[in-house]
XYZ file of C-alpha atoms in Angstrom:
449
model
C 0.022 -0.291 0.210
C 3.194 2.008 0.335
C 3.042 3.755 -3.503
C 0.766 3.042 -6.094
C -0.439 -0.125 -4.885
C 2.463 -1.751 -3.160
C 2.760 -2.365 0.112
C 6.121 -1.596 2.338
C 7.549 -4.187 4.510
C 9.993 -1.505 5.752
C 8.789 -1.463 10.115
C 6.096 1.815 10.496
C 7.705 4.534 12.028
C 6.225 4.779 15.540
C 7.677 7.358 17.853
C 6.993 11.563 17.736
C 9.935 13.486 17.657
C 10.332 17.767 17.458
C 12.316 19.033 14.607
C 13.864 22.588 13.611
C 11.302 25.342 12.255
C 13.752 28.072 10.536
C 11.695 31.254 10.074
C 12.470 32.172 6.122
C 14.901 35.447 6.847
C 17.039 33.892 4.022
C 16.894 36.996 1.222
C 19.799 38.827 1.433
C 17.647 42.217 1.372
C 15.442 41.858 4.632
C 16.349 44.284 5.724
C 13.854 47.215 7.784
C 11.476 47.402 5.393
C 11.372 44.061 4.920
C 10.689 43.357 8.698
C 8.287 45.830 8.975
C 6.274 44.053 5.677
C 7.135 41.204 8.050
C 4.608 42.851 10.627
C 2.442 44.111 8.487
C 1.678 40.421 7.042
C 1.396 39.009 10.619
C -1.455 41.895 11.346
C -3.191 41.657 8.076
C -3.042 36.993 8.308
C -4.161 36.381 11.750
C -4.831 33.146 12.794
C -7.854 31.222 11.527
C -11.215 30.359 12.831
C -9.549 26.787 14.131
C -7.338 28.388 16.577
C -4.222 27.585 14.359
C -1.992 29.427 12.030
C -3.591 28.078 9.210
C -3.815 25.300 6.439
C -1.714 24.617 3.469
C -2.655 23.659 0.043
C -1.309 22.596 -2.721
C -2.208 22.324 -6.260
C -1.702 18.714 -7.691
C -0.981 17.586 -11.152
C -1.240 14.049 -12.743
C -3.644 11.241 -13.889
C -5.097 8.106 -13.382
C -4.743 7.437 -17.192
C -1.920 7.145 -18.521
C 0.259 8.982 -16.301
C -0.928 6.747 -13.505
C -0.163 9.474 -10.325
C -1.104 12.322 -9.224
C 2.194 14.996 -7.590
C 2.543 18.198 -6.142
C 5.935 19.598 -5.821
C 7.488 21.071 -2.883
C 10.727 23.381 -2.441
C 13.811 21.840 -0.008
C 17.054 22.821 0.925
C 18.684 26.808 1.056
C 18.372 27.743 -1.275
C 15.719 26.010 -2.099
C 15.473 23.843 -4.983
C 11.723 21.959 -6.283
C 11.098 18.623 -5.933
C 8.593 16.772 -7.354
C 5.850 13.809 -4.764
C 3.506 11.521 -5.632
C 1.029 12.560 -2.815
C 0.377 8.447 -1.269
C -2.044 8.202 1.867
C -0.733 4.706 1.939
C 2.753 5.775 3.052
C 4.862 6.723 6.302
C 8.333 7.869 5.435
C 8.675 10.238 2.403
C 11.493 9.620 -0.443
C 12.933 11.949 -2.829
C 14.713 10.600 -5.895
C 18.645 11.762 -5.123
C 22.338 11.974 -6.722
C 24.060 9.705 -4.668
C 24.564 7.909 -7.326
C 20.756 6.975 -8.591
C 20.145 3.417 -9.971
C 16.309 3.446 -11.494
C 15.821 6.997 -10.661
C 13.426 8.293 -13.405
C 14.323 11.899 -13.312
C 17.197 13.623 -15.131
C 20.274 13.942 -12.948
C 19.727 17.698 -12.882
C 16.197 16.897 -10.848
C 17.841 15.041 -8.543
C 18.225 16.044 -4.406
C 21.573 16.233 -3.906
C 22.046 15.142 -0.184
C 25.312 17.350 1.738
C 27.249 15.410 4.728
C 25.303 17.525 7.211
C 22.408 16.297 7.016
C 22.569 12.960 7.525
C 20.252 11.121 10.311
C 22.907 9.055 12.360
C 22.248 5.750 13.221
C 22.374 6.319 16.539
C 19.412 9.460 16.216
C 15.784 9.007 17.433
C 14.891 9.355 14.223
C 16.776 6.233 12.914
C 15.250 4.339 15.484
C 11.634 5.526 14.597
C 12.531 4.562 10.831
C 13.295 0.722 12.412
C 11.136 1.044 14.676
C 10.383 -2.194 16.282
C 13.695 -3.560 15.218
C 17.055 -1.637 16.002
C 18.734 0.160 13.637
C 21.278 -2.770 11.898
C 24.750 -0.195 12.800
C 28.486 -1.038 13.477
C 28.581 2.441 15.147
C 26.299 5.098 16.792
C 27.328 8.085 14.162
C 27.287 5.758 10.683
C 24.711 6.764 8.085
C 21.251 5.402 8.671
C 19.887 3.709 5.758
C 15.973 2.447 4.972
C 15.044 -0.426 3.170
C 11.267 -0.542 1.758
C 10.036 -3.420 -0.178
C 7.057 -3.209 -1.964
C 4.669 -5.940 -2.963
C 4.817 -5.285 -6.416
C 8.172 -7.021 -6.196
C 9.189 -3.122 -6.388
C 11.342 -1.788 -3.922
C 13.606 1.570 -2.935
C 16.845 1.520 -0.969
C 18.432 5.326 0.671
C 19.766 6.838 3.626
C 17.319 8.882 5.978
C 18.105 13.060 5.674
C 16.878 16.658 7.604
C 16.582 19.491 6.080
C 13.925 22.439 5.698
C 10.996 22.369 3.505
C 9.465 25.580 2.301
C 5.554 25.193 3.220
C 3.319 28.602 2.648
C 0.268 28.637 4.770
C -3.379 29.701 2.733
C -2.942 32.649 4.636
C 0.158 33.938 2.780
C 3.118 33.606 5.625
C 5.973 30.812 4.687
C 6.977 28.515 7.269
C 10.152 26.327 6.646
C 10.384 23.431 8.110
C 12.736 20.640 8.779
C 11.839 17.338 7.659
C 13.395 13.984 7.934
C 13.131 12.102 4.978
C 14.372 9.383 2.770
C 17.072 10.145 0.053
C 16.382 6.792 -2.113
C 18.968 6.114 -4.575
C 18.497 2.819 -5.944
C 14.528 2.220 -7.400
C 12.776 -0.775 -8.711
C 9.799 -0.410 -10.405
C 8.518 -3.227 -11.965
C 4.869 -2.564 -12.047
C 3.054 -2.696 -14.949
C -0.023 -0.518 -14.010
C 1.630 2.659 -12.146
C 4.520 3.919 -13.009
C 6.930 5.732 -10.493
C 6.937 9.403 -9.907
C 10.047 11.440 -8.824
C 9.328 10.458 -5.216
C 6.604 9.697 -2.853
C 5.196 12.369 -0.208
C 3.813 10.106 3.058
C 0.616 10.697 4.163
C -0.528 8.168 5.737
C -0.782 8.336 9.984
C 2.213 7.011 10.745
C 4.698 8.805 13.285
C 7.088 10.014 10.550
C 4.217 10.643 7.811
C 4.685 14.275 6.950
C 1.306 14.966 8.146
C 2.486 13.460 11.656
C 5.421 15.906 11.673
C 3.373 18.984 10.582
C 1.176 17.985 13.502
C 4.603 17.895 16.366
C 4.613 21.488 15.540
C 0.994 22.183 16.021
C 0.942 24.655 13.055
C -2.514 22.904 11.498
C -5.266 20.560 12.424
C -3.990 17.290 11.878
C -6.343 16.539 8.452
C -5.640 16.171 5.284
C -8.235 15.905 2.286
C -7.145 16.611 -1.704
C -10.155 16.435 -4.970
C -8.174 14.781 -7.792
C -9.898 16.060 -11.188
C -10.456 13.516 -13.744
C -9.450 16.085 -16.296
C -6.250 15.484 -14.843
C -4.514 17.767 -11.244
C -6.710 19.109 -8.841
C -5.515 19.949 -4.953
C -4.214 18.907 -1.742
C -4.254 20.743 1.371
C -3.355 20.055 4.897
C -5.996 21.177 8.099
C -9.539 21.834 8.009
C -10.581 25.387 6.828
C -11.477 23.940 3.251
C -13.891 20.873 5.166
C -17.323 21.174 3.948
C -19.754 21.898 7.068
C -22.027 19.390 5.710
C -19.367 16.358 5.171
C -20.896 12.672 5.708
C -18.514 11.086 7.853
C -17.707 7.437 8.485
C -15.706 5.786 11.666
C -12.084 4.831 10.749
C -9.895 2.324 12.107
C -8.018 3.877 15.389
C -5.506 0.766 14.988
C -4.404 1.274 11.514
C -1.366 3.455 10.608
C -3.457 3.544 7.233
C -6.648 5.126 6.757
C -9.203 1.958 7.134
C -12.609 2.037 6.164
C -15.572 0.299 8.598
C -16.953 -2.947 6.583
C -18.619 -2.371 3.626
C -21.289 -3.987 1.523
C -21.432 -4.606 -2.011
C -24.736 -3.086 -4.882
C -24.653 -3.162 -8.328
C -27.327 -1.140 -9.789
C -28.841 -0.832 -6.343
C -28.828 -4.651 -6.179
C -27.016 -6.357 -3.343
C -24.243 -8.801 -4.242
C -23.777 -10.422 -1.437
C -20.784 -9.375 -0.975
C -19.826 -8.129 2.837
C -17.535 -6.929 5.018
C -14.815 -5.425 3.042
C -12.725 -3.565 5.147
C -11.038 -0.747 2.445
C -7.795 0.727 2.143
C -8.357 4.870 0.915
C -4.770 4.752 -0.865
C -4.237 8.188 -2.757
C -0.681 6.517 -3.537
C -2.936 3.441 -5.775
C -4.052 4.071 -9.533
C -6.555 1.685 -9.531
C -9.068 -0.067 -7.112
C -8.555 -3.346 -5.480
C -10.688 -5.749 -4.342
C -9.476 -9.439 -2.589
C -10.330 -12.423 -5.131
C -13.791 -13.696 -3.872
C -15.138 -9.426 -4.334
C -13.216 -8.948 -7.412
C -14.813 -12.126 -9.392
C -17.980 -11.524 -8.301
C -18.087 -7.691 -9.162
C -16.465 -8.909 -12.572
C -19.133 -11.152 -13.451
C -21.553 -8.586 -12.306
C -19.995 -6.061 -14.497
C -19.845 -8.977 -17.413
C -23.226 -9.844 -16.900
C -24.373 -6.908 -17.380
C -22.868 -6.133 -20.673
C -25.068 -9.268 -22.464
C -26.976 -8.114 -25.579
C -25.186 -4.689 -25.849
C -22.105 -3.429 -28.651
C -19.131 -4.464 -26.953
C -16.600 -7.337 -27.386
C -14.007 -8.310 -25.489
C -10.613 -7.211 -26.360
C -6.878 -7.028 -25.160
C -5.255 -3.223 -24.296
C -1.218 -3.136 -22.576
C -3.340 -0.822 -20.184
C -5.169 -3.128 -18.085
C -6.052 -6.833 -18.036
C -9.591 -6.820 -18.647
C -11.009 -4.335 -21.854
C -13.978 -3.963 -24.705
C -13.992 -2.545 -27.523
C -16.991 -0.353 -29.538
C -17.913 -0.571 -32.801
C -15.391 2.243 -33.316
C -13.205 3.756 -30.696
C -14.031 5.265 -27.506
C -12.928 8.736 -27.049
C -14.057 9.046 -23.199
C -15.066 6.915 -20.241
C -17.996 9.577 -21.443
C -18.447 7.564 -24.460
C -19.148 4.648 -23.108
C -20.587 4.723 -19.284
C -24.109 4.168 -20.084
C -22.790 0.794 -20.902
C -22.270 0.073 -17.366
C -24.149 0.373 -14.203
C -23.313 1.881 -10.764
C -21.567 -0.333 -7.887
C -22.257 1.314 -4.185
C -20.129 0.601 -1.892
C -22.055 0.638 1.991
C -21.084 0.956 5.223
C -22.570 -0.837 7.655
C -21.935 0.932 10.784
C -23.341 4.131 9.381
C -25.788 3.226 6.526
C -26.406 6.588 5.579
C -22.868 7.009 4.140
C -22.609 5.151 1.014
C -19.687 5.275 -2.014
C -21.228 5.391 -5.075
C -18.479 4.342 -8.031
C -20.358 5.139 -10.749
C -18.536 4.034 -14.585
C -16.679 6.545 -14.453
C -14.960 6.013 -11.164
C -13.993 2.207 -12.045
C -13.198 2.223 -16.614
C -10.194 4.309 -18.188
C -10.487 5.128 -21.919
C -7.160 3.953 -23.200
C -4.682 5.316 -26.568
C -6.476 2.812 -28.212
C -9.970 4.338 -27.676
C -11.226 0.784 -25.174
C -12.473 0.730 -22.357
C -10.757 -0.885 -19.767
C -11.714 -2.173 -16.046
C -9.779 -0.442 -13.377
C -11.309 -2.210 -10.632
C -7.892 -5.131 -10.048
C -7.232 -8.439 -8.385
C -5.757 -7.836 -5.031
C -4.594 -11.243 -4.210
C -3.340 -11.464 -7.276
C -1.427 -8.573 -6.976
C -0.126 -9.791 -3.252
C -2.280 -7.818 -1.101
C -4.526 -11.164 0.322
C -7.688 -10.252 1.758
C -6.791 -6.256 1.669
C -8.411 -4.116 -0.360
C -8.341 -0.592 -1.759
C -9.585 1.997 -2.913
C -7.425 4.214 -5.578
C -7.503 7.439 -7.207
C -9.606 6.548 -10.112
C -11.878 5.773 -7.473
C -11.863 9.072 -5.801
C -12.306 11.502 -8.718
C -14.369 13.660 -9.074
C -14.761 13.744 -5.106
C -13.124 15.800 -2.093
C -12.058 13.330 0.250
C -10.868 14.501 3.812
C -9.062 12.084 6.737
C -9.703 13.264 9.695
C -7.269 11.863 12.339
C -8.177 14.066 15.191
C -12.030 12.643 15.386
C -10.694 9.379 13.479
C -13.009 9.433 11.005
C -13.011 9.233 6.788
C -15.667 11.912 4.737
C -16.450 12.961 1.458
C -18.219 14.830 -1.313
C -18.961 15.378 -4.802
C -16.862 18.056 -6.184
C -15.315 20.272 -8.791
C -11.363 19.728 -8.613
C -10.869 21.196 -11.444
C -9.472 24.281 -9.980
C -8.144 25.559 -6.603
C -10.631 26.973 -4.341
C -9.088 30.623 -4.185
C -12.158 32.191 -3.317
C -11.871 30.506 0.541
C -8.822 32.648 1.045
C -6.533 35.362 0.964
C -6.442 36.505 -2.758
C -2.506 36.685 -1.775
C -2.046 33.211 -2.177
C -2.526 33.212 -6.215
C 1.450 34.076 -6.220
C 3.487 30.981 -6.679
C 3.950 29.641 -3.601
C 6.985 27.727 -4.052
C 8.672 30.732 -4.406
C 9.892 31.606 -0.889
C 9.743 35.628 0.458
C 10.969 37.095 3.802
C 8.566 36.740 6.629
C 8.814 35.950 10.522
C 5.157 34.931 12.072
C 6.075 34.897 15.676
C 6.538 31.193 15.956
C 9.739 29.771 18.609
C 12.444 27.482 17.252
C 11.937 23.891 18.160
C 15.097 21.763 18.314
C 15.629 18.067 18.108
C 15.300 15.847 21.616
C-alpha cells in the first residue's frame, strides 16, 4: 500500500519526534523595510477559525491514465529547489529520488536531490530508531548513516539513506514556514509494476508517526487533517488542515488501530441491488492508481459487470493498459462515450448505513490510447494484497476526500476538483507559493531532542 498499489515491509515509524522550525529570513535584502512588511503581514493574516495559524494548500498535477499518479511540488533545501512527490495516503516515510548516485531513477541528474553530509541522520539518532521500529537499526557505530529499505508487494523496492532538510511550505494565509523535516533520500529504485509507473518521489501522508502529516502536527501549526480533490481531467488540489473542510460533509469512522485509512466493513451493491459481497474493509490509498478487491469480491463484481453487458455492442479486447478491456463499434474518446453501457457500484458501510460511496462507471473505467474501455478494479489477491481491499485514485475522482486524524473519521463529497478554491482564502495566495519570501510570523524555534 505504500506507493501505487504497493505495500511496504519496512517497519512503520511509531515514535513522535520534534524538528527544527526555521523561519523564512533567507533573503539577503531582509532589511528593516522587509521586517516592517513581515509585521504588516502578521497583522493582516490572523490565525484561522480553528485557532491554528492556517492550513496548507497545494496544486496537484497528474492523472490515473496514462501517467498513473497524482503529484505535488515541494521545495527543499537552502536555497530551495523544487521536487515532485506522488501524494500517497498509504505511505509513511516520505522519500525523493536523489543523486548519491542513483540507480533506477526516472529523473535527470539536474532534477535529483543532492544530499550533503551535514544533513545525514546518524544511526544513533532517535529518527533512525523510529524508521526501524520495532527493530533496532543495524549499525556498527552510532555515527554511521541511517539507511532505509522498502519492499513493495509488486516486487518493487527502494533503498536509501535517511536525511533531514528544510522544506518551504506556504500557508493559505500567505505566511511561509521553513520546517526541518526527516525524509528518505532514495538512490536505488526498482519499479516493475506495469500499471502504476513510479513518480519522482513519495509524499508519505498516512497516519504513521513519520509521515509528513504527523511531523507537521508536532509543530502544532495546523489541524491533523488532510484532504484531496482529484480531477478526472487531470490535476486537482491537496490540503493539510481543516479550513477547506465542508461543514456538512458526511463522515464514517475509520479504524483507530491502523496507520492506514481503513474503513468500517462495507457491503457491495450493483445497480442498486445487493450482491452478497459483505464485510469488505477498504483502505483509502491515494498512492494507488486503481482500486483493488480481494479475489472473491473481484470475481463476483467482474461477473456482474460482464453480465450487465450482455446484448450490448461491446466485445472483449486485449489492451496493454489493463487486464480486462472492451471495444465498441468505433474507438471511444472518453469514459462518457461508454458509461451508459455500465451500471453503478455502491459501497454501503454497515456501521454508518447512511454513508455510501457510489462508484459510477467513470469511477472504475478508463479509456485507453487505443480507444478501448478497461476495467479499473483489479484483483488484489493476485497482486499480492491478500484480503486487503483498496480504494484507489480512479474511484476518488471528482470527490473531496478528507481524512480527519483528530476525530478518527473519513468523509467525502462530490466536488469541483478542476480548480483551486482561491475564493476560500486570502487573494495573496494566488502568488506562486513555491517562491520563498522574507517573513516572520513569530513562531519559536523547536529543537531536536
